[in-house]
mmCIF file of C-alpha atoms in Angstrom:
data_model
loop_
_atom_site.group_PDB
_atom_site.id
_atom_site.type_symbol
_atom_site.label_atom_id
_atom_site.label_comp_id
_atom_site.label_asym_id
_atom_site.label_seq_id
_atom_site.Cartn_x
_atom_site.Cartn_y
_atom_site.Cartn_z
ATOM 1 C CA MET A 1 -3.099 16.978 2.809
ATOM 2 C CA THR A 2 -2.600 14.068 0.425
ATOM 3 C CA PRO A 3 0.822 12.438 0.966
ATOM 4 C CA ASN A 4 3.256 12.583 -1.934
ATOM 5 C CA ARG A 5 4.248 8.990 -2.632
ATOM 6 C CA ASN A 6 5.692 9.717 -6.076
ATOM 7 C CA ILE A 7 9.117 11.126 -5.280
ATOM 8 C CA MET A 8 10.620 7.942 -6.702
ATOM 9 C CA THR A 9 8.747 8.335 -9.991
ATOM 10 C CA GLU A 10 9.993 11.884 -10.390
ATOM 11 C CA GLN A 11 13.590 11.545 -9.210
ATOM 12 C CA TYR A 12 14.662 7.970 -9.823
ATOM 13 C CA ASN A 13 15.258 8.019 -13.578
ATOM 14 C CA LYS A 14 17.055 4.762 -14.159
ATOM 15 C CA GLN A 15 16.229 2.982 -17.436
ATOM 16 C CA HIS A 16 13.110 0.978 -16.857
ATOM 17 C CA VAL A 17 10.743 -1.360 -18.675
ATOM 18 C CA LEU A 18 7.659 -0.554 -16.579
ATOM 19 C CA ALA A 19 6.626 2.493 -14.564
ATOM 20 C CA VAL A 20 3.695 2.419 -12.136
ATOM 21 C CA LYS A 21 2.555 5.844 -10.946
ATOM 22 C CA LYS A 22 -0.139 6.656 -8.346
ATOM 23 C CA LEU A 23 -1.742 3.233 -8.785
ATOM 24 C CA GLY A 24 -5.025 2.884 -6.939
ATOM 25 C CA VAL A 25 -7.395 -0.081 -7.135
ATOM 26 C CA ALA A 26 -10.869 -0.263 -5.602
ATOM 27 C CA PHE A 27 -13.382 -3.109 -5.336
ATOM 28 C CA LYS A 28 -17.140 -2.802 -5.036
ATOM 29 C CA THR A 29 -18.464 -5.287 -2.483
ATOM 30 C CA ASP A 30 -21.732 -5.833 -0.647
ATOM 31 C CA GLU A 31 -20.113 -4.306 2.446
ATOM 32 C CA GLY A 32 -18.876 -1.211 0.598
ATOM 33 C CA ILE A 33 -15.854 0.011 -1.360
ATOM 34 C CA VAL A 34 -12.588 -1.764 -0.543
ATOM 35 C CA ARG A 35 -9.236 -0.145 -1.396
ATOM 36 C CA GLY A 36 -6.872 -2.922 -2.483
ATOM 37 C CA VAL A 37 -4.032 -0.635 -3.580
ATOM 38 C CA ASN A 38 -3.622 3.012 -2.590
ATOM 39 C CA ASP A 39 -1.345 5.531 -4.386
ATOM 40 C CA VAL A 40 1.467 3.071 -5.191
ATOM 41 C CA SER A 41 4.410 4.011 -7.424
ATOM 42 C CA PHE A 42 7.460 2.030 -8.507
ATOM 43 C CA LYS A 43 9.652 1.334 -11.526
ATOM 44 C CA VAL A 44 11.061 -1.940 -12.848
ATOM 45 C CA PRO A 45 14.646 -1.514 -14.129
ATOM 46 C CA LYS A 46 15.554 -3.123 -17.445
ATOM 47 C CA GLY A 47 17.149 -6.534 -17.028
ATOM 48 C CA LYS A 48 16.808 -6.458 -13.225
ATOM 49 C CA THR A 49 14.507 -7.926 -10.592
ATOM 50 C CA LEU A 50 12.194 -5.816 -8.455
ATOM 51 C CA GLY A 51 10.977 -7.624 -5.357
ATOM 52 C CA ILE A 52 7.590 -6.727 -3.886
ATOM 53 C CA VAL A 53 7.265 -8.020 -0.336
ATOM 54 C CA GLY A 54 4.582 -7.907 2.329
ATOM 55 C CA GLU A 55 2.140 -10.050 4.287
ATOM 56 C CA SER A 56 -0.970 -11.561 2.749
ATOM 57 C CA GLY A 57 -3.461 -8.755 2.201
ATOM 58 C CA SER A 58 -0.807 -6.106 1.543
ATOM 59 C CA GLY A 59 -1.876 -5.551 -2.083
ATOM 60 C CA LYS A 60 1.011 -7.250 -3.897
ATOM 61 C CA THR A 61 -1.106 -9.527 -6.078
ATOM 62 C CA VAL A 62 -3.729 -6.835 -6.718
ATOM 63 C CA ALA A 63 -0.991 -4.548 -8.076
ATOM 64 C CA SER A 64 0.201 -7.288 -10.443
ATOM 65 C CA GLN A 65 -3.370 -7.998 -11.581
ATOM 66 C CA ALA A 66 -3.781 -4.304 -12.376
ATOM 67 C CA ILE A 67 -0.607 -4.350 -14.489
ATOM 68 C CA MET A 68 -1.945 -7.336 -16.435
ATOM 69 C CA GLN A 69 -5.514 -5.932 -16.592
ATOM 70 C CA LEU A 70 -6.717 -9.110 -14.870
ATOM 71 C CA LEU A 71 -8.770 -7.556 -12.089
ATOM 72 C CA PRO A 72 -12.094 -9.237 -11.263
ATOM 73 C CA LYS A 73 -15.254 -7.590 -12.573
ATOM 74 C CA ASN A 74 -15.882 -5.709 -9.333
ATOM 75 C CA GLY A 75 -12.401 -4.140 -9.421
ATOM 76 C CA SER A 76 -11.395 -0.858 -11.068
ATOM 77 C CA ILE A 77 -8.245 1.227 -11.456
ATOM 78 C CA ASP A 78 -8.341 4.872 -10.338
ATOM 79 C CA GLU A 79 -8.445 7.441 -13.134
ATOM 80 C CA ALA A 80 -5.283 9.127 -11.811
ATOM 81 C CA SER A 81 -3.322 5.874 -12.089
ATOM 82 C CA GLU A 82 -0.770 5.350 -14.818
ATOM 83 C CA ILE A 83 1.009 2.134 -15.826
ATOM 84 C CA THR A 84 3.498 2.627 -18.657
ATOM 85 C CA LEU A 85 5.284 -0.119 -20.579
ATOM 86 C CA GLU A 86 8.416 0.734 -22.563
ATOM 87 C CA ARG A 87 8.416 -1.429 -25.709
ATOM 88 C CA ASN A 88 10.435 -0.979 -28.901
ATOM 89 C CA GLY A 89 11.219 2.625 -28.045
ATOM 90 C CA LEU A 90 7.543 3.448 -27.450
ATOM 91 C CA SER A 91 5.703 4.183 -24.200
ATOM 92 C CA ILE A 92 2.403 2.305 -23.933
ATOM 93 C CA ASN A 93 -0.096 3.467 -21.330
ATOM 94 C CA ILE A 94 -1.612 0.192 -20.162
ATOM 95 C CA THR A 95 -4.264 1.925 -18.058
ATOM 96 C CA SER A 96 -5.726 3.488 -21.213
ATOM 97 C CA LEU A 97 -6.325 0.068 -22.800
ATOM 98 C CA LYS A 98 -9.431 -2.055 -22.357
ATOM 99 C CA ALA A 99 -8.762 -5.424 -20.756
ATOM 100 C CA ASP A 100 -10.192 -7.344 -23.731
ATOM 101 C CA SER A 101 -8.651 -5.149 -26.448
ATOM 102 C CA LYS A 102 -6.383 -6.653 -29.099
ATOM 103 C CA GLU A 103 -3.405 -4.569 -27.968
ATOM 104 C CA MET A 104 -3.824 -5.577 -24.324
ATOM 105 C CA ARG A 105 -4.093 -9.252 -25.291
ATOM 106 C CA SER A 106 -0.830 -8.903 -27.238
ATOM 107 C CA ILE A 107 0.843 -7.392 -24.154
ATOM 108 C CA ARG A 108 -0.615 -9.921 -21.709
ATOM 109 C CA GLY A 109 1.371 -13.105 -22.190
ATOM 110 C CA GLY A 110 3.537 -11.459 -24.861
ATOM 111 C CA SER A 111 5.455 -8.416 -23.630
ATOM 112 C CA ILE A 112 4.468 -9.196 -20.031
ATOM 113 C CA SER A 113 4.136 -12.790 -18.848
ATOM 114 C CA MET A 114 3.031 -14.031 -15.456
ATOM 115 C CA ILE A 115 3.632 -17.166 -13.431
ATOM 116 C CA PHE A 116 1.498 -18.031 -10.423
ATOM 117 C CA GLN A 117 1.959 -19.672 -7.045
ATOM 118 C CA GLU A 118 -0.119 -22.677 -8.122
ATOM 119 C CA PRO A 119 0.820 -23.905 -11.609
ATOM 120 C CA MET A 120 -2.436 -25.847 -11.993
ATOM 121 C CA ALA A 121 -4.133 -22.427 -12.165
ATOM 122 C CA SER A 122 -2.214 -21.735 -15.390
ATOM 123 C CA PHE A 123 -2.675 -25.067 -17.138
ATOM 124 C CA SER A 124 -5.929 -26.554 -18.369
ATOM 125 C CA PRO A 125 -6.264 -30.147 -17.128
ATOM 126 C CA VAL A 126 -7.809 -31.349 -20.417
ATOM 127 C CA TYR A 127 -4.989 -30.358 -22.788
ATOM 128 C CA THR A 128 -1.404 -31.566 -22.931
ATOM 129 C CA ILE A 129 1.494 -29.340 -21.913
ATOM 130 C CA GLY A 130 2.535 -29.221 -25.571
ATOM 131 C CA ASN A 131 -0.909 -28.142 -26.807
ATOM 132 C CA GLN A 132 -0.984 -25.258 -24.362
ATOM 133 C CA MET A 133 2.576 -24.081 -24.918
ATOM 134 C CA GLU A 134 2.220 -24.166 -28.697
ATOM 135 C CA GLU A 135 -1.063 -22.221 -28.566
ATOM 136 C CA VAL A 136 0.569 -19.436 -26.538
ATOM 137 C CA ILE A 137 3.583 -19.280 -28.875
ATOM 138 C CA LEU A 138 1.422 -19.189 -32.028
ATOM 139 C CA PHE A 139 -0.712 -16.387 -30.570
ATOM 140 C CA HIS A 140 2.205 -14.131 -29.625
ATOM 141 C CA ARG A 141 4.913 -15.008 -32.162
ATOM 142 C CA ASP A 142 4.761 -15.112 -35.956
ATOM 143 C CA VAL A 143 5.976 -18.692 -36.402
ATOM 144 C CA SER A 144 4.728 -21.933 -37.966
ATOM 145 C CA LYS A 145 3.232 -24.755 -35.910
ATOM 146 C CA GLU A 146 6.415 -26.779 -36.429
ATOM 147 C CA LYS A 147 8.567 -23.891 -35.199
ATOM 148 C CA ALA A 148 6.271 -23.398 -32.209
ATOM 149 C CA ARG A 149 6.879 -27.010 -31.208
ATOM 150 C CA GLU A 150 10.632 -26.525 -31.538
ATOM 151 C CA ILE A 151 10.460 -23.454 -29.295
ATOM 152 C CA ALA A 152 8.381 -25.360 -26.727
ATOM 153 C CA LEU A 153 10.884 -28.232 -26.698
ATOM 154 C CA ASP A 154 13.808 -25.833 -26.350
ATOM 155 C CA MET A 155 12.202 -23.935 -23.463
ATOM 156 C CA LEU A 156 11.368 -27.127 -21.553
ATOM 157 C CA ASP A 157 14.975 -28.194 -22.009
ATOM 158 C CA ARG A 158 16.282 -24.793 -20.828
ATOM 159 C CA VAL A 159 14.269 -24.938 -17.614
ATOM 160 C CA GLY A 160 15.801 -28.315 -16.814
ATOM 161 C CA ILE A 161 12.996 -30.723 -17.690
ATOM 162 C CA ALA A 162 14.389 -34.070 -18.840
ATOM 163 C CA ASN A 163 12.892 -35.770 -21.920
ATOM 164 C CA PRO A 164 11.014 -32.653 -23.086
ATOM 165 C CA SER A 165 9.505 -34.451 -26.095
ATOM 166 C CA VAL A 166 7.809 -36.879 -23.686
ATOM 167 C CA ARG A 167 6.656 -34.121 -21.335
ATOM 168 C CA LEU A 168 5.031 -32.203 -24.182
ATOM 169 C CA GLU A 169 2.607 -35.086 -24.667
ATOM 170 C CA GLN A 170 1.710 -35.327 -20.989
ATOM 171 C CA TYR A 171 -1.100 -33.639 -19.072
ATOM 172 C CA PRO A 172 -0.400 -31.288 -16.137
ATOM 173 C CA PHE A 173 -1.499 -33.832 -13.514
ATOM 174 C CA GLU A 174 1.176 -36.237 -14.759
ATOM 175 C CA LEU A 175 3.960 -33.863 -13.694
ATOM 176 C CA SER A 176 5.247 -33.306 -10.151
ATOM 177 C CA GLY A 177 4.740 -29.915 -8.472
ATOM 178 C CA GLY A 178 8.290 -28.778 -9.158
ATOM 179 C CA MET A 179 8.120 -29.950 -12.759
ATOM 180 C CA ARG A 180 4.774 -28.189 -13.330
ATOM 181 C CA GLN A 181 6.328 -25.014 -11.968
ATOM 182 C CA ARG A 182 9.221 -25.343 -14.415
ATOM 183 C CA ALA A 183 6.792 -26.017 -17.266
ATOM 184 C CA MET A 184 4.821 -22.903 -16.309
ATOM 185 C CA ILE A 185 8.024 -20.831 -16.368
ATOM 186 C CA ALA A 186 8.885 -22.329 -19.763
ATOM 187 C CA MET A 187 5.458 -21.389 -21.148
ATOM 188 C CA ALA A 188 5.703 -17.856 -19.743
ATOM 189 C CA LEU A 189 9.153 -17.324 -21.261
ATOM 190 C CA ALA A 190 8.436 -18.940 -24.618
ATOM 191 C CA THR A 191 6.994 -15.630 -25.864
ATOM 192 C CA GLU A 192 10.270 -13.826 -25.015
ATOM 193 C CA PRO A 193 8.632 -11.274 -22.677
ATOM 194 C CA LEU A 194 10.202 -7.977 -21.689
ATOM 195 C CA LEU A 195 8.851 -8.459 -18.168
ATOM 196 C CA LEU A 196 8.023 -11.546 -16.122
ATOM 197 C CA ILE A 197 5.728 -11.191 -13.104
ATOM 198 C CA ALA A 198 6.294 -14.052 -10.660
ATOM 199 C CA ASP A 199 3.568 -14.157 -7.994
ATOM 200 C CA GLU A 200 4.912 -16.255 -5.097
ATOM 201 C CA PRO A 201 6.174 -18.949 -7.500
ATOM 202 C CA THR A 202 8.145 -20.899 -4.873
ATOM 203 C CA THR A 203 5.797 -20.811 -1.856
ATOM 204 C CA ALA A 204 4.278 -24.268 -2.415
ATOM 205 C CA LEU A 205 7.634 -25.948 -3.129
ATOM 206 C CA ASP A 206 10.100 -27.610 -0.758
ATOM 207 C CA VAL A 207 13.328 -25.718 -0.057
ATOM 208 C CA THR A 208 15.441 -27.774 -2.477
ATOM 209 C CA ILE A 209 13.115 -27.204 -5.439
ATOM 210 C CA GLN A 210 12.696 -23.575 -4.350
ATOM 211 C CA ALA A 211 16.461 -23.012 -4.557
ATOM 212 C CA GLN A 212 16.550 -24.643 -7.999
ATOM 213 C CA ILE A 213 13.704 -22.449 -9.285
ATOM 214 C CA LEU A 214 15.389 -19.266 -8.006
ATOM 215 C CA GLU A 215 18.672 -20.225 -9.657
ATOM 216 C CA LEU A 216 16.823 -21.079 -12.865
ATOM 217 C CA MET A 217 15.135 -17.688 -12.936
ATOM 218 C CA ARG A 218 18.467 -15.916 -12.408
ATOM 219 C CA GLN A 219 20.030 -17.853 -15.291
ATOM 220 C CA LEU A 220 17.110 -17.221 -17.641
ATOM 221 C CA GLN A 221 17.108 -13.537 -16.760
ATOM 222 C CA ASP A 222 20.784 -13.301 -17.770
ATOM 223 C CA ASP A 223 20.177 -15.291 -20.967
ATOM 224 C CA LEU A 224 17.037 -13.416 -22.074
ATOM 225 C CA HIS A 225 17.879 -9.957 -20.623
ATOM 226 C CA MET A 226 14.364 -9.657 -19.202
ATOM 227 C CA SER A 227 13.057 -7.809 -16.165
ATOM 228 C CA ILE A 228 11.257 -9.565 -13.297
ATOM 229 C CA ILE A 229 8.740 -8.507 -10.662
ATOM 230 C CA PHE A 230 9.080 -11.110 -7.909
ATOM 231 C CA ILE A 231 6.200 -11.083 -5.423
ATOM 232 C CA THR A 232 6.597 -12.818 -2.083
ATOM 233 C CA HIS A 233 6.025 -12.510 1.667
ATOM 234 C CA ASP A 234 9.530 -13.899 2.322
ATOM 235 C CA LEU A 235 12.385 -11.394 2.628
ATOM 236 C CA GLY A 236 14.787 -14.338 2.733
ATOM 237 C CA VAL A 237 13.805 -15.243 -0.838
ATOM 238 C CA ILE A 238 13.925 -11.583 -1.886
ATOM 239 C CA ALA A 239 17.518 -11.336 -0.630
ATOM 240 C CA GLN A 240 18.510 -14.123 -3.024
ATOM 241 C CA ILE A 241 16.951 -12.836 -6.232
ATOM 242 C CA ALA A 242 15.993 -9.132 -6.153
ATOM 243 C CA HIS A 243 18.103 -6.098 -7.053
ATOM 244 C CA GLU A 244 15.584 -3.628 -5.599
ATOM 245 C CA VAL A 245 12.727 -4.080 -3.135
ATOM 246 C CA VAL A 246 9.344 -2.453 -2.508
ATOM 247 C CA VAL A 247 7.810 -3.178 0.916
ATOM 248 C CA MET A 248 3.996 -2.978 0.932
ATOM 249 C CA TYR A 249 1.476 -2.964 3.749
ATOM 250 C CA LEU A 250 -2.309 -2.672 3.468
ATOM 251 C CA GLY A 251 -2.076 -1.508 -0.146
ATOM 252 C CA GLN A 252 0.612 1.155 0.383
ATOM 253 C CA VAL A 253 4.388 1.374 -0.053
ATOM 254 C CA MET A 254 6.139 1.587 3.313
ATOM 255 C CA GLU A 255 9.742 1.531 2.089
ATOM 256 C CA TRP A 256 11.709 0.936 -1.083
ATOM 257 C CA GLY A 257 15.387 0.730 -1.963
ATOM 258 C CA THR A 258 18.154 -1.527 -3.162
ATOM 259 C CA THR A 259 18.126 -5.034 -1.695
ATOM 260 C CA ARG A 260 21.183 -4.263 0.392
ATOM 261 C CA GLU A 261 19.559 -1.135 1.836
ATOM 262 C CA ILE A 262 16.336 -2.960 2.663
ATOM 263 C CA ILE A 263 18.117 -5.943 4.262
ATOM 264 C CA LYS A 264 21.075 -4.217 5.930
ATOM 265 C CA GLU A 265 19.790 -0.691 6.509
ATOM 266 C CA SER A 266 16.027 -1.188 6.865
ATOM 267 C CA ALA A 267 14.281 1.908 8.150
ATOM 268 C CA HIS A 268 10.549 1.309 8.480
ATOM 269 C CA PRO A 269 9.379 -0.530 11.623
ATOM 270 C CA TYR A 270 7.344 -2.857 9.397
ATOM 271 C CA THR A 271 10.404 -3.837 7.336
ATOM 272 C CA LYS A 272 12.365 -4.415 10.538
ATOM 273 C CA SER A 273 9.534 -6.586 11.877
ATOM 274 C CA LEU A 274 9.501 -8.702 8.710
ATOM 275 C CA LEU A 275 13.260 -9.220 9.000
ATOM 276 C CA SER A 276 13.006 -10.131 12.685
ATOM 277 C CA ALA A 277 10.438 -12.817 11.854
ATOM 278 C CA ILE A 278 12.871 -14.708 9.589
ATOM 279 C CA PRO A 279 14.277 -17.861 11.302
ATOM 280 C CA LYS A 280 18.072 -17.742 11.797
ATOM 281 C CA LEU A 281 20.157 -20.912 11.471
ATOM 282 C CA ASP A 282 22.677 -19.766 14.089
ATOM 283 C CA LEU A 283 19.897 -19.082 16.618
ATOM 284 C CA LEU A 284 17.811 -22.226 16.337
ATOM 285 C CA HIS A 285 17.018 -22.302 20.075
ATOM 286 C CA ASP A 286 15.683 -18.742 20.123
ATOM 287 C CA ARG A 287 11.968 -18.094 19.828
ATOM 288 C CA LEU A 288 10.669 -16.595 16.602
ATOM 289 C CA ILE A 289 9.590 -12.955 16.832
ATOM 290 C CA PRO A 290 6.172 -12.601 15.187
ATOM 291 C CA ILE A 291 4.673 -9.257 14.193
ATOM 292 C CA SER A 292 2.123 -8.454 16.892
ATOM 293 C CA GLY A 293 -1.520 -8.161 15.905
ATOM 294 C CA ASP A 294 -3.127 -8.819 12.533
ATOM 295 C CA ILE A 295 -3.228 -6.834 9.320
ATOM 296 C CA PRO A 296 -6.471 -4.780 9.435
ATOM 297 C CA SER A 297 -9.338 -5.513 7.083
ATOM 298 C CA PRO A 298 -9.385 -3.249 4.014
ATOM 299 C CA LEU A 299 -13.016 -2.578 4.951
ATOM 300 C CA ALA A 300 -11.844 -1.019 8.223
ATOM 301 C CA ARG A 301 -8.646 0.781 7.270
ATOM 302 C CA PRO A 302 -7.187 2.622 10.267
ATOM 303 C CA PRO A 303 -6.739 6.391 9.906
ATOM 304 C CA GLY A 304 -3.220 7.788 9.628
ATOM 305 C CA CYS A 305 -0.309 5.448 8.953
ATOM 306 C CA PRO A 306 -1.791 2.025 8.115
ATOM 307 C CA PHE A 307 0.823 0.230 10.270
ATOM 308 C CA HIS A 308 0.335 2.309 13.433
ATOM 309 C CA THR A 309 -1.998 -0.269 15.053
ATOM 310 C CA ARG A 310 0.871 -2.795 15.166
ATOM 311 C CA CYS A 311 3.911 -0.519 15.235
ATOM 312 C CA PRO A 312 6.424 -0.932 18.116
ATOM 313 C CA GLU A 313 7.655 2.652 17.533
ATOM 314 C CA PHE A 314 4.210 4.271 17.392
ATOM 315 C CA ILE A 315 4.167 8.058 17.981
ATOM 316 C CA PRO A 316 0.948 8.991 19.865
ATOM 317 C CA GLU A 317 -1.248 11.772 18.493
ATOM 318 C CA LYS A 318 0.577 11.659 15.188
ATOM 319 C CA CYS A 319 0.736 8.221 13.574
ATOM 320 C CA GLU A 320 -2.991 7.627 14.074
ATOM 321 C CA ILE A 321 -3.916 11.022 12.624
ATOM 322 C CA ALA A 322 -1.894 11.628 9.443
ATOM 323 C CA ASP A 323 -0.320 9.508 6.710
ATOM 324 C CA PRO A 324 3.451 10.138 6.523
ATOM 325 C CA GLU A 325 5.011 11.415 3.318
ATOM 326 C CA GLU A 326 8.005 9.758 1.686
ATOM 327 C CA THR A 327 11.363 10.701 3.182
ATOM 328 C CA LYS A 328 14.544 10.372 1.140
ATOM 329 C CA LEU A 329 17.295 8.450 2.937
ATOM 330 C CA SER A 330 19.581 8.089 -0.106
ATOM 331 C CA GLU A 331 19.300 8.349 -3.891
ATOM 332 C CA THR A 332 17.860 4.829 -3.930
ATOM 333 C CA HIS A 333 16.232 4.527 -0.509
ATOM 334 C CA TYR A 334 12.924 6.061 0.606
ATOM 335 C CA VAL A 335 10.661 5.441 3.590
ATOM 336 C CA SER A 336 7.172 6.595 4.592
ATOM 337 C CA CYS A 337 7.484 7.036 8.354
ATOM 338 C CA PHE A 338 7.178 9.926 10.825
ATOM 339 C CA LEU A 339 10.313 8.739 12.658
ATOM 340 C CA TYR A 340 12.436 10.058 9.831
ATOM 341 C CA GLU A 341 10.438 13.230 9.291
ATOM 342 C CA GLU A 342 11.104 13.943 12.991
ATOM 343 C CA GLU A 343 14.843 13.368 12.431
ATOM 344 C CA ASP A 344 14.809 15.746 9.442
ATOM 345 C CA GLN A 345 13.142 18.436 11.548
ATOM 346 C CA ASN A 346 15.614 17.948 14.402
ATOM 347 C CA ASP A 347 18.550 18.100 12.009
ATOM 348 C CA GLY A 348 17.151 21.357 10.635
#
């Protein structure tokens, strides 16, 4: 029996800018077919931030690449998958568009912008910051070259870069890491996107710059009324910026809910393990609690629940056999775990 992971899509009808339904992504490799994302569904509320959290290899970045149609050549989206963008009162099925089509190019960088963990991956080293920002603005907005420069200057100023007219004439390598990250955010937001996908944008930054970037993103979200998908492995960062959270493991959704529910009322053993691994300032002398074992290779996915090989609450002869269906804990909180199916049966 195929597990139903789409209860959220059917029942959680809050206004949204993006809906992902039954997303599956596969890669052809020399060793065989690798499933990067498996039957994932979520929605991004308008004007809010959805956090996607999980360890490296959990499928977070692959899901974002699928949304942007930026998968490598050996990757493909399942036919049953559906990614829908709500724009100007119209629903656009992104999965029906070719990656190099004119409409997809207008969406990518226009309606949906993306910032990456390493800003040097977004900037060409041979063109100035100004050249690159103006090119993006001219491609996605119907403005003159002079107006494009004004917009670029204004965005650099809004993200807190001093002397923006000087910075426009500089090359990426002339800016510090934190400043490049701000410039990348400015370029992504210069097209006035409906949705910003931020893929671990603070991981390479020190904690002071990280806090500044998070505050900046909150301010810009309020000013521009945009939605954000914030991808990270750090639940501590998620707690500061996200309104809702999706927890992923080995390409599947383990739990989703409001940030408060995920942080304060976490249900899945994997979510609890992630929270336990966060250092606590009031317990500096205590040892950190790592998650035992390693995330399995996608080439050797375990049968049953993907987390059962590392789960401290493993149920023998069940977790290793079948994949649990989603269980509703509240109107905004769902978990895929046999522990809660057992509770439902006992309550019945």
